[in-house]
Amino acid sequence: AQSVTQLGSHVSVSEGALVLLRCNYSSSVPPYLFWYVQYPNQGLQLLLKYTSAATLVKGINGFEAEFKKSETSFHLTKPSAHMSDAAEYFCAVSEGAGNQFYFGTGTSLTVIP
Amino acid sequence: SQTIHQWPATLVQPVGSPLSLECTVEGTSNPNLYWYRQAAGRGLQLLFYSVGIGQISSEVPQNLSASRPQDRQFILSSKKLLLSDSGFYLCAWSVKGWSGGYTFGSGTRLTVV
């Protein structure tokens, strides 16, 4: 069975500070992992994805995530937070191409000026 | 290019009234289709998914139903809305056997009063 755990439902950072959003997964097979961002009253937008290629994945808006098999983690980072990064972030896991996704409960990121 | 359309964007309905939300995908064929709900302060809940015309899988027993009358059309319905049906409804699609992830519509904000 697959599952995703996002530690911290709310994260606040100062503008210009490091952003770290945590995601741990469980999967019985090598997973596909995704991060999505959701701005208020909008749909989800794909930030980045890991599909068994390079373990460090770069996405849009300066975000990146590193797949660590030994830690079953796929944390999302950005070196310097911008006010426009304030949004809800969802981690998701899939056990294969085209298979169903399992989403985490989301982390709301607040950026303090 | 592929696009996904979801409407209406917002909807206010009285308790006991019917519901019909529509989602259509353009630029692809035979997609997997999904309906998710986001209740206030909660994560994404998968409601229904479909791998083909007339093929609907329900993840959570509830007051809602889904139909797929055409290849690229997915409809979420209810005969009688409950207060607890309020939330943000998201439609998504994916390519079968592809690792690229889901593409989401812009969502429908449903308020049942």
JSON list of C-alpha atoms in Angstrom, two decimals:
[
{"chain": "A", "resi": 1, "resn": "ALA", "atom": "CA", "xyz": [0.00, 0.00, 0.00]},
{"chain": "A", "resi": 2, "resn": "GLN", "atom": "CA", "xyz": [1.13, 3.50, -0.70]},
{"chain": "A", "resi": 3, "resn": "SER", "atom": "CA", "xyz": [0.87, 6.53, 1.49]},
{"chain": "A", "resi": 4, "resn": "VAL", "atom": "CA", "xyz": [2.33, 9.97, 1.84]},
{"chain": "A", "resi": 5, "resn": "THR", "atom": "CA", "xyz": [3.02, 11.90, 5.02]},
{"chain": "A", "resi": 6, "resn": "GLN", "atom": "CA", "xyz": [3.63, 15.63, 4.96]},
{"chain": "A", "resi": 7, "resn": "LEU", "atom": "CA", "xyz": [5.06, 16.79, 8.26]},
{"chain": "A", "resi": 8, "resn": "GLY", "atom": "CA", "xyz": [3.78, 20.20, 9.23]},
{"chain": "A", "resi": 9, "resn": "SER", "atom": "CA", "xyz": [0.41, 21.32, 7.95]},
{"chain": "A", "resi": 10, "resn": "HIS", "atom": "CA", "xyz": [1.57, 24.95, 8.25]},
{"chain": "A", "resi": 11, "resn": "VAL", "atom": "CA", "xyz": [5.03, 26.32, 7.62]},
{"chain": "A", "resi": 12, "resn": "SER", "atom": "CA", "xyz": [6.06, 29.97, 7.93]},
{"chain": "A", "resi": 13, "resn": "VAL", "atom": "CA", "xyz": [9.30, 31.40, 6.62]},
{"chain": "A", "resi": 14, "resn": "SER", "atom": "CA", "xyz": [10.65, 34.89, 6.21]},
{"chain": "A", "resi": 15, "resn": "GLU", "atom": "CA", "xyz": [11.09, 36.31, 2.75]},
{"chain": "A", "resi": 16, "resn": "GLY", "atom": "CA", "xyz": [14.53, 35.33, 1.51]},
{"chain": "A", "resi": 17, "resn": "ALA", "atom": "CA", "xyz": [14.85, 32.38, 3.90]},
{"chain": "A", "resi": 18, "resn": "LEU", "atom": "CA", "xyz": [15.18, 28.72, 3.00]},
{"chain": "A", "resi": 19, "resn": "VAL", "atom": "CA", "xyz": [11.97, 26.85, 2.29]},
{"chain": "A", "resi": 20, "resn": "LEU", "atom": "CA", "xyz": [11.84, 23.21, 3.39]},
{"chain": "A", "resi": 21, "resn": "LEU", "atom": "CA", "xyz": [8.63, 21.21, 3.05]},
{"chain": "A", "resi": 22, "resn": "ARG", "atom": "CA", "xyz": [8.83, 17.63, 4.19]},
{"chain": "A", "resi": 23, "resn": "CYS", "atom": "CA", "xyz": [7.38, 14.57, 2.50]},
{"chain": "A", "resi": 24, "resn": "ASN", "atom": "CA", "xyz": [7.83, 10.92, 3.43]},
{"chain": "A", "resi": 25, "resn": "TYR", "atom": "CA", "xyz": [6.29, 8.09, 1.50]},
{"chain": "A", "resi": 26, "resn": "SER", "atom": "CA", "xyz": [5.70, 4.39, 1.78]},
{"chain": "A", "resi": 27, "resn": "SER", "atom": "CA", "xyz": [5.62, 2.19, -1.28]},
{"chain": "A", "resi": 28, "resn": "SER", "atom": "CA", "xyz": [6.18, -1.49, -1.93]},
{"chain": "A", "resi": 29, "resn": "VAL", "atom": "CA", "xyz": [7.80, -0.77, -5.30]},
{"chain": "A", "resi": 30, "resn": "PRO", "atom": "CA", "xyz": [10.03, 2.03, -6.60]},
{"chain": "A", "resi": 31, "resn": "PRO", "atom": "CA", "xyz": [7.76, 5.04, -6.53]},
{"chain": "A", "resi": 32, "resn": "TYR", "atom": "CA", "xyz": [7.03, 7.95, -8.76]},
{"chain": "A", "resi": 33, "resn": "LEU", "atom": "CA", "xyz": [6.92, 11.10, -6.64]},
{"chain": "A", "resi": 34, "resn": "PHE", "atom": "CA", "xyz": [5.41, 14.50, -7.32]},
{"chain": "A", "resi": 35, "resn": "TRP", "atom": "CA", "xyz": [5.02, 17.93, -5.78]},
{"chain": "A", "resi": 36, "resn": "TYR", "atom": "CA", "xyz": [2.07, 20.12, -6.68]},
{"chain": "A", "resi": 37, "resn": "VAL", "atom": "CA", "xyz": [1.32, 23.72, -5.72]},
{"chain": "A", "resi": 38, "resn": "GLN", "atom": "CA", "xyz": [-2.14, 25.19, -5.25]},
{"chain": "A", "resi": 39, "resn": "TYR", "atom": "CA", "xyz": [-2.84, 28.91, -5.09]},
{"chain": "A", "resi": 40, "resn": "PRO", "atom": "CA", "xyz": [-6.11, 30.05, -3.46]},
{"chain": "A", "resi": 41, "resn": "ASN", "atom": "CA", "xyz": [-9.21, 28.98, -5.34]},
{"chain": "A", "resi": 42, "resn": "GLN", "atom": "CA", "xyz": [-7.20, 27.41, -8.12]},
{"chain": "A", "resi": 43, "resn": "GLY", "atom": "CA", "xyz": [-6.41, 23.91, -9.29]},
{"chain": "A", "resi": 44, "resn": "LEU", "atom": "CA", "xyz": [-3.15, 22.10, -8.61]},
{"chain": "A", "resi": 45, "resn": "GLN", "atom": "CA", "xyz": [-0.11, 22.82, -10.72]},
{"chain": "A", "resi": 46, "resn": "LEU", "atom": "CA", "xyz": [2.76, 20.38, -11.11]},
{"chain": "A", "resi": 47, "resn": "LEU", "atom": "CA", "xyz": [5.98, 21.72, -9.58]},
{"chain": "A", "resi": 48, "resn": "LEU", "atom": "CA", "xyz": [8.27, 18.77, -10.22]},
{"chain": "A", "resi": 49, "resn": "LYS", "atom": "CA", "xyz": [8.37, 15.01, -10.44]},
{"chain": "A", "resi": 50, "resn": "TYR", "atom": "CA", "xyz": [10.72, 12.10, -9.80]},
{"chain": "A", "resi": 51, "resn": "THR", "atom": "CA", "xyz": [10.32, 9.13, -12.11]},
{"chain": "A", "resi": 52, "resn": "SER", "atom": "CA", "xyz": [13.44, 7.03, -11.45]},
{"chain": "A", "resi": 53, "resn": "ALA", "atom": "CA", "xyz": [15.95, 9.24, -13.23]},
{"chain": "A", "resi": 54, "resn": "ALA", "atom": "CA", "xyz": [18.16, 11.75, -11.38]},
{"chain": "A", "resi": 55, "resn": "THR", "atom": "CA", "xyz": [17.50, 11.80, -7.65]},
{"chain": "A", "resi": 56, "resn": "LEU", "atom": "CA", "xyz": [17.76, 15.59, -7.48]},
{"chain": "A", "resi": 57, "resn": "VAL", "atom": "CA", "xyz": [14.88, 17.04, -9.41]},
{"chain": "A", "resi": 58, "resn": "LYS", "atom": "CA", "xyz": [14.55, 20.67, -10.38]},
{"chain": "A", "resi": 59, "resn": "GLY", "atom": "CA", "xyz": [11.16, 22.18, -10.93]},
{"chain": "A", "resi": 60, "resn": "ILE", "atom": "CA", "xyz": [9.52, 25.46, -11.73]},
{"chain": "A", "resi": 61, "resn": "ASN", "atom": "CA", "xyz": [9.83, 28.68, -9.71]},
{"chain": "A", "resi": 62, "resn": "GLY", "atom": "CA", "xyz": [13.25, 27.70, -8.29]},
{"chain": "A", "resi": 63, "resn": "PHE", "atom": "CA", "xyz": [12.03, 24.67, -6.35]},
{"chain": "A", "resi": 64, "resn": "GLU", "atom": "CA", "xyz": [13.85, 21.37, -6.19]},
{"chain": "A", "resi": 65, "resn": "ALA", "atom": "CA", "xyz": [13.44, 18.06, -4.40]},
{"chain": "A", "resi": 66, "resn": "GLU", "atom": "CA", "xyz": [15.73, 15.16, -3.65]},
{"chain": "A", "resi": 67, "resn": "PHE", "atom": "CA", "xyz": [14.64, 11.53, -3.67]},
{"chain": "A", "resi": 68, "resn": "LYS", "atom": "CA", "xyz": [16.30, 9.66, -0.80]},
{"chain": "A", "resi": 69, "resn": "LYS", "atom": "CA", "xyz": [15.43, 6.00, -0.92]},
{"chain": "A", "resi": 70, "resn": "SER", "atom": "CA", "xyz": [17.11, 5.17, 2.40]},
{"chain": "A", "resi": 71, "resn": "GLU", "atom": "CA", "xyz": [15.01, 7.79, 4.15]},
{"chain": "A", "resi": 72, "resn": "THR", "atom": "CA", "xyz": [11.88, 7.26, 2.03]},
{"chain": "A", "resi": 73, "resn": "SER", "atom": "CA", "xyz": [11.75, 11.02, 1.64]},
{"chain": "A", "resi": 74, "resn": "PHE", "atom": "CA", "xyz": [11.15, 13.56, -1.09]},
{"chain": "A", "resi": 75, "resn": "HIS", "atom": "CA", "xyz": [11.50, 16.94, 0.61]},
{"chain": "A", "resi": 76, "resn": "LEU", "atom": "CA", "xyz": [10.85, 20.13, -1.33]},
{"chain": "A", "resi": 77, "resn": "THR", "atom": "CA", "xyz": [13.28, 23.02, -0.99]},
{"chain": "A", "resi": 78, "resn": "LYS", "atom": "CA", "xyz": [13.89, 26.50, -2.31]},
{"chain": "A", "resi": 79, "resn": "PRO", "atom": "CA", "xyz": [16.95, 28.52, -1.27]},
{"chain": "A", "resi": 80, "resn": "SER", "atom": "CA", "xyz": [15.19, 31.86, -0.97]},
{"chain": "A", "resi": 81, "resn": "ALA", "atom": "CA", "xyz": [11.48, 32.31, -0.34]},
{"chain": "A", "resi": 82, "resn": "HIS", "atom": "CA", "xyz": [9.51, 34.86, -2.28]},
{"chain": "A", "resi": 83, "resn": "MET", "atom": "CA", "xyz": [6.17, 36.33, -1.32]},
{"chain": "A", "resi": 84, "resn": "SER", "atom": "CA", "xyz": [4.63, 34.69, -4.37]},
{"chain": "A", "resi": 85, "resn": "ASP", "atom": "CA", "xyz": [5.54, 31.26, -2.98]},
{"chain": "A", "resi": 86, "resn": "ALA", "atom": "CA", "xyz": [2.74, 31.49, -0.41]},
{"chain": "A", "resi": 87, "resn": "ALA", "atom": "CA", "xyz": [0.42, 28.62, -1.32]},
{"chain": "A", "resi": 88, "resn": "GLU", "atom": "CA", "xyz": [-0.62, 25.09, -0.44]},
{"chain": "A", "resi": 89, "resn": "TYR", "atom": "CA", "xyz": [1.83, 22.35, -1.41]},
{"chain": "A", "resi": 90, "resn": "PHE", "atom": "CA", "xyz": [0.95, 18.70, -1.95]},
{"chain": "A", "resi": 91, "resn": "CYS", "atom": "CA", "xyz": [3.23, 15.71, -2.20]},
{"chain": "A", "resi": 92, "resn": "ALA", "atom": "CA", "xyz": [1.97, 12.66, -4.10]},
{"chain": "A", "resi": 93, "resn": "VAL", "atom": "CA", "xyz": [3.16, 9.11, -4.79]},
{"chain": "A", "resi": 94, "resn": "SER", "atom": "CA", "xyz": [2.31, 6.66, -7.54]},
{"chain": "A", "resi": 95, "resn": "GLU", "atom": "CA", "xyz": [3.49, 3.09, -7.86]},
{"chain": "A", "resi": 96, "resn": "GLY", "atom": "CA", "xyz": [3.89, 3.19, -11.57]},
{"chain": "A", "resi": 97, "resn": "ALA", "atom": "CA", "xyz": [3.29, 5.11, -14.74]},
{"chain": "A", "resi": 98, "resn": "GLY", "atom": "CA", "xyz": [-0.38, 5.88, -15.08]},
{"chain": "A", "resi": 99, "resn": "ASN", "atom": "CA", "xyz": [-1.25, 4.38, -11.72]},
{"chain": "A", "resi": 100, "resn": "GLN", "atom": "CA", "xyz": [-3.42, 6.10, -9.18]},
{"chain": "A", "resi": 101, "resn": "PHE", "atom": "CA", "xyz": [-1.96, 8.90, -7.12]},
{"chain": "A", "resi": 102, "resn": "TYR", "atom": "CA", "xyz": [-1.98, 9.14, -3.36]},
{"chain": "A", "resi": 103, "resn": "PHE", "atom": "CA", "xyz": [-1.74, 12.67, -2.03]},
{"chain": "A", "resi": 104, "resn": "GLY", "atom": "CA", "xyz": [-0.48, 13.96, 1.27]},
{"chain": "A", "resi": 105, "resn": "THR", "atom": "CA", "xyz": [-2.68, 16.22, 3.35]},
{"chain": "A", "resi": 106, "resn": "GLY", "atom": "CA", "xyz": [-0.86, 19.32, 2.19]},
{"chain": "A", "resi": 107, "resn": "THR", "atom": "CA", "xyz": [1.36, 21.99, 3.73]},
{"chain": "A", "resi": 108, "resn": "SER", "atom": "CA", "xyz": [0.31, 25.60, 3.76]},
{"chain": "A", "resi": 109, "resn": "LEU", "atom": "CA", "xyz": [3.31, 27.88, 3.25]},
{"chain": "A", "resi": 110, "resn": "THR", "atom": "CA", "xyz": [3.21, 31.44, 4.58]},
{"chain": "A", "resi": 111, "resn": "VAL", "atom": "CA", "xyz": [5.95, 33.87, 3.63]},
{"chain": "A", "resi": 112, "resn": "ILE", "atom": "CA", "xyz": [6.50, 36.70, 6.08]},
{"chain": "A", "resi": 113, "resn": "PRO", "atom": "CA", "xyz": [7.77, 39.98, 4.66]},
{"chain": "B", "resi": 1, "resn": "SER", "atom": "CA", "xyz": [-1.99, 20.88, -26.65]},
{"chain": "B", "resi": 2, "resn": "GLN", "atom": "CA", "xyz": [-4.20, 19.35, -24.02]},
{"chain": "B", "resi": 3, "resn": "THR", "atom": "CA", "xyz": [-6.53, 21.42, -21.91]},
{"chain": "B", "resi": 4, "resn": "ILE", "atom": "CA", "xyz": [-9.02, 20.63, -19.19]},
{"chain": "B", "resi": 5, "resn": "HIS", "atom": "CA", "xyz": [-12.15, 22.67, -18.60]},
{"chain": "B", "resi": 6, "resn": "GLN", "atom": "CA", "xyz": [-14.19, 22.60, -15.46]},
{"chain": "B", "resi": 7, "resn": "TRP", "atom": "CA", "xyz": [-17.34, 24.56, -14.73]},
{"chain": "B", "resi": 8, "resn": "PRO", "atom": "CA", "xyz": [-18.88, 26.37, -13.07]},
{"chain": "B", "resi": 9, "resn": "ALA", "atom": "CA", "xyz": [-16.13, 28.08, -11.10]},
{"chain": "B", "resi": 10, "resn": "THR", "atom": "CA", "xyz": [-18.40, 28.82, -8.15]},
{"chain": "B", "resi": 11, "resn": "LEU", "atom": "CA", "xyz": [-21.80, 27.54, -7.16]},
{"chain": "B", "resi": 12, "resn": "VAL", "atom": "CA", "xyz": [-24.14, 28.20, -4.25]},
{"chain": "B", "resi": 13, "resn": "GLN", "atom": "CA", "xyz": [-26.91, 25.66, -3.88]},
{"chain": "B", "resi": 14, "resn": "PRO", "atom": "CA", "xyz": [-29.58, 25.05, -1.23]},
{"chain": "B", "resi": 15, "resn": "VAL", "atom": "CA", "xyz": [-29.69, 21.85, 0.77]},
{"chain": "B", "resi": 16, "resn": "GLY", "atom": "CA", "xyz": [-31.71, 19.21, -1.04]},
{"chain": "B", "resi": 17, "resn": "SER", "atom": "CA", "xyz": [-31.14, 20.62, -4.51]},
{"chain": "B", "resi": 18, "resn": "PRO", "atom": "CA", "xyz": [-29.49, 18.62, -7.32]},
{"chain": "B", "resi": 19, "resn": "LEU", "atom": "CA", "xyz": [-25.93, 19.10, -8.52]},
{"chain": "B", "resi": 20, "resn": "SER", "atom": "CA", "xyz": [-24.16, 18.70, -11.82]},
{"chain": "B", "resi": 21, "resn": "LEU", "atom": "CA", "xyz": [-20.51, 19.62, -12.32]},
{"chain": "B", "resi": 22, "resn": "GLU", "atom": "CA", "xyz": [-18.92, 19.06, -15.69]},
{"chain": "B", "resi": 23, "resn": "CYS", "atom": "CA", "xyz": [-15.36, 18.45, -16.75]},
{"chain": "B", "resi": 24, "resn": "THR", "atom": "CA", "xyz": [-14.08, 18.07, -20.29]},
{"chain": "B", "resi": 25, "resn": "VAL", "atom": "CA", "xyz": [-10.64, 17.38, -21.66]},
{"chain": "B", "resi": 26, "resn": "GLU", "atom": "CA", "xyz": [-9.43, 18.48, -25.07]},
{"chain": "B", "resi": 27, "resn": "GLY", "atom": "CA", "xyz": [-6.46, 17.43, -27.14]},
{"chain": "B", "resi": 28, "resn": "THR", "atom": "CA", "xyz": [-6.19, 13.83, -25.97]},
{"chain": "B", "resi": 29, "resn": "SER", "atom": "CA", "xyz": [-8.13, 10.61, -26.19]},
{"chain": "B", "resi": 30, "resn": "ASN", "atom": "CA", "xyz": [-8.94, 7.79, -23.78]},
{"chain": "B", "resi": 31, "resn": "PRO", "atom": "CA", "xyz": [-7.66, 9.62, -20.68]},
{"chain": "B", "resi": 32, "resn": "ASN", "atom": "CA", "xyz": [-8.03, 8.52, -17.11]},
{"chain": "B", "resi": 33, "resn": "LEU", "atom": "CA", "xyz": [-10.35, 10.98, -15.37]},
{"chain": "B", "resi": 34, "resn": "TYR", "atom": "CA", "xyz": [-10.68, 11.83, -11.69]},
{"chain": "B", "resi": 35, "resn": "TRP", "atom": "CA", "xyz": [-12.89, 13.82, -9.32]},
{"chain": "B", "resi": 36, "resn": "TYR", "atom": "CA", "xyz": [-11.37, 15.06, -6.07]},
{"chain": "B", "resi": 37, "resn": "ARG", "atom": "CA", "xyz": [-12.87, 17.07, -3.23]},
{"chain": "B", "resi": 38, "resn": "GLN", "atom": "CA", "xyz": [-11.08, 19.43, -0.91]},
{"chain": "B", "resi": 39, "resn": "ALA", "atom": "CA", "xyz": [-12.95, 20.32, 2.24]},
{"chain": "B", "resi": 40, "resn": "ALA", "atom": "CA", "xyz": [-11.90, 23.43, 4.16]},
{"chain": "B", "resi": 41, "resn": "GLY", "atom": "CA", "xyz": [-8.56, 22.85, 5.88]},
{"chain": "B", "resi": 42, "resn": "ARG", "atom": "CA", "xyz": [-8.30, 19.30, 4.63]},
{"chain": "B", "resi": 43, "resn": "GLY", "atom": "CA", "xyz": [-6.37, 17.49, 1.95]},
{"chain": "B", "resi": 44, "resn": "LEU", "atom": "CA", "xyz": [-7.50, 15.99, -1.32]},
{"chain": "B", "resi": 45, "resn": "GLN", "atom": "CA", "xyz": [-10.05, 13.23, -1.23]},
{"chain": "B", "resi": 46, "resn": "LEU", "atom": "CA", "xyz": [-10.43, 11.06, -4.31]},
{"chain": "B", "resi": 47, "resn": "LEU", "atom": "CA", "xyz": [-14.12, 10.63, -5.04]},
{"chain": "B", "resi": 48, "resn": "PHE", "atom": "CA", "xyz": [-14.29, 8.85, -8.39]},
{"chain": "B", "resi": 49, "resn": "TYR", "atom": "CA", "xyz": [-12.05, 7.79, -11.21]},
{"chain": "B", "resi": 50, "resn": "SER", "atom": "CA", "xyz": [-12.73, 6.46, -14.67]},
{"chain": "B", "resi": 51, "resn": "VAL", "atom": "CA", "xyz": [-10.56, 4.56, -17.14]},
{"chain": "B", "resi": 52, "resn": "GLY", "atom": "CA", "xyz": [-13.10, 4.64, -19.95]},
{"chain": "B", "resi": 53, "resn": "ILE", "atom": "CA", "xyz": [-16.63, 5.47, -21.08]},
{"chain": "B", "resi": 54, "resn": "GLY", "atom": "CA", "xyz": [-19.15, 4.17, -18.60]},
{"chain": "B", "resi": 55, "resn": "GLN", "atom": "CA", "xyz": [-16.44, 2.83, -16.29]},
{"chain": "B", "resi": 56, "resn": "ILE", "atom": "CA", "xyz": [-16.63, 4.53, -12.90]},
{"chain": "B", "resi": 57, "resn": "SER", "atom": "CA", "xyz": [-14.89, 3.52, -9.70]},
{"chain": "B", "resi": 58, "resn": "SER", "atom": "CA", "xyz": [-16.05, 5.02, -6.44]},
{"chain": "B", "resi": 59, "resn": "GLU", "atom": "CA", "xyz": [-13.55, 5.52, -3.67]},
{"chain": "B", "resi": 60, "resn": "VAL", "atom": "CA", "xyz": [-15.82, 6.82, -0.96]},
{"chain": "B", "resi": 61, "resn": "PRO", "atom": "CA", "xyz": [-19.49, 5.95, -0.45]},
{"chain": "B", "resi": 62, "resn": "GLN", "atom": "CA", "xyz": [-21.44, 9.17, -0.30]},
{"chain": "B", "resi": 63, "resn": "ASN", "atom": "CA", "xyz": [-24.17, 11.36, -1.61]},
{"chain": "B", "resi": 64, "resn": "LEU", "atom": "CA", "xyz": [-22.48, 11.84, -4.96]},
{"chain": "B", "resi": 65, "resn": "SER", "atom": "CA", "xyz": [-22.26, 9.95, -8.24]},
{"chain": "B", "resi": 66, "resn": "ALA", "atom": "CA", "xyz": [-20.20, 10.27, -11.39]},
{"chain": "B", "resi": 67, "resn": "SER", "atom": "CA", "xyz": [-20.74, 9.47, -15.03]},
{"chain": "B", "resi": 68, "resn": "ARG", "atom": "CA", "xyz": [-18.64, 9.43, -18.17]},
{"chain": "B", "resi": 69, "resn": "PRO", "atom": "CA", "xyz": [-21.00, 9.64, -21.11]},
{"chain": "B", "resi": 70, "resn": "GLN", "atom": "CA", "xyz": [-18.26, 10.50, -23.59]},
{"chain": "B", "resi": 71, "resn": "ASP", "atom": "CA", "xyz": [-14.55, 9.74, -23.78]},
{"chain": "B", "resi": 72, "resn": "ARG", "atom": "CA", "xyz": [-13.46, 13.17, -22.62]},
{"chain": "B", "resi": 73, "resn": "GLN", "atom": "CA", "xyz": [-16.39, 14.19, -20.46]},
{"chain": "B", "resi": 74, "resn": "PHE", "atom": "CA", "xyz": [-16.73, 13.50, -16.75]},
{"chain": "B", "resi": 75, "resn": "ILE", "atom": "CA", "xyz": [-19.75, 14.60, -14.73]},
{"chain": "B", "resi": 76, "resn": "LEU", "atom": "CA", "xyz": [-20.19, 14.76, -10.97]},
{"chain": "B", "resi": 77, "resn": "SER", "atom": "CA", "xyz": [-23.79, 14.69, -9.76]},
{"chain": "B", "resi": 78, "resn": "SER", "atom": "CA", "xyz": [-26.00, 14.58, -6.74]},
{"chain": "B", "resi": 79, "resn": "LYS", "atom": "CA", "xyz": [-29.75, 14.18, -6.45]},
{"chain": "B", "resi": 80, "resn": "LYS", "atom": "CA", "xyz": [-29.97, 15.98, -3.12]},
{"chain": "B", "resi": 81, "resn": "LEU", "atom": "CA", "xyz": [-27.15, 18.05, -1.73]},
{"chain": "B", "resi": 82, "resn": "LEU", "atom": "CA", "xyz": [-26.15, 17.99, 1.93]},
{"chain": "B", "resi": 83, "resn": "LEU", "atom": "CA", "xyz": [-24.39, 20.72, 3.88]},
{"chain": "B", "resi": 84, "resn": "SER", "atom": "CA", "xyz": [-21.40, 18.40, 4.13]},
{"chain": "B", "resi": 85, "resn": "ASP", "atom": "CA", "xyz": [-21.07, 18.39, 0.34]},
{"chain": "B", "resi": 86, "resn": "SER", "atom": "CA", "xyz": [-19.63, 21.91, 0.46]},
{"chain": "B", "resi": 87, "resn": "GLY", "atom": "CA", "xyz": [-16.04, 22.10, -0.70]},
{"chain": "B", "resi": 88, "resn": "PHE", "atom": "CA", "xyz": [-13.71, 22.65, -3.59]},
{"chain": "B", "resi": 89, "resn": "TYR", "atom": "CA", "xyz": [-14.13, 20.08, -6.35]},
{"chain": "B", "resi": 90, "resn": "LEU", "atom": "CA", "xyz": [-11.30, 19.32, -8.71]},
{"chain": "B", "resi": 91, "resn": "CYS", "atom": "CA", "xyz": [-11.30, 17.35, -11.91]},
{"chain": "B", "resi": 92, "resn": "ALA", "atom": "CA", "xyz": [-8.06, 15.86, -13.23]},
{"chain": "B", "resi": 93, "resn": "TRP", "atom": "CA", "xyz": [-6.87, 13.72, -16.10]},
{"chain": "B", "resi": 94, "resn": "SER", "atom": "CA", "xyz": [-3.86, 11.57, -16.86]},
{"chain": "B", "resi": 95, "resn": "VAL", "atom": "CA", "xyz": [-2.48, 9.61, -19.77]},
{"chain": "B", "resi": 96, "resn": "LYS", "atom": "CA", "xyz": [-2.68, 5.86, -19.35]},
{"chain": "B", "resi": 97, "resn": "GLY", "atom": "CA", "xyz": [0.69, 4.28, -18.73]},
{"chain": "B", "resi": 98, "resn": "TRP", "atom": "CA", "xyz": [2.50, 7.61, -18.52]},
{"chain": "B", "resi": 99, "resn": "SER", "atom": "CA", "xyz": [4.56, 8.85, -15.61]},
{"chain": "B", "resi": 100, "resn": "GLY", "atom": "CA", "xyz": [3.97, 12.55, -16.15]},
{"chain": "B", "resi": 101, "resn": "GLY", "atom": "CA", "xyz": [1.36, 12.94, -13.45]},
{"chain": "B", "resi": 102, "resn": "TYR", "atom": "CA", "xyz": [-2.09, 14.41, -13.30]},
{"chain": "B", "resi": 103, "resn": "THR", "atom": "CA", "xyz": [-3.30, 17.65, -14.87]},
{"chain": "B", "resi": 104, "resn": "PHE", "atom": "CA", "xyz": [-5.92, 19.44, -12.84]},
{"chain": "B", "resi": 105, "resn": "GLY", "atom": "CA", "xyz": [-8.78, 21.70, -13.78]},
{"chain": "B", "resi": 106, "resn": "SER", "atom": "CA", "xyz": [-9.26, 25.05, -12.10]},
{"chain": "B", "resi": 107, "resn": "GLY", "atom": "CA", "xyz": [-11.84, 23.72, -9.66]},
{"chain": "B", "resi": 108, "resn": "THR", "atom": "CA", "xyz": [-15.41, 24.47, -8.59]},
{"chain": "B", "resi": 109, "resn": "ARG", "atom": "CA", "xyz": [-16.15, 26.08, -5.25]},
{"chain": "B", "resi": 110, "resn": "LEU", "atom": "CA", "xyz": [-19.46, 24.60, -4.06]},
{"chain": "B", "resi": 111, "resn": "THR", "atom": "CA", "xyz": [-21.26, 26.10, -1.09]},
{"chain": "B", "resi": 112, "resn": "VAL", "atom": "CA", "xyz": [-24.37, 24.34, 0.12]},
{"chain": "B", "resi": 113, "resn": "VAL", "atom": "CA", "xyz": [-26.61, 26.63, 2.19]}
]
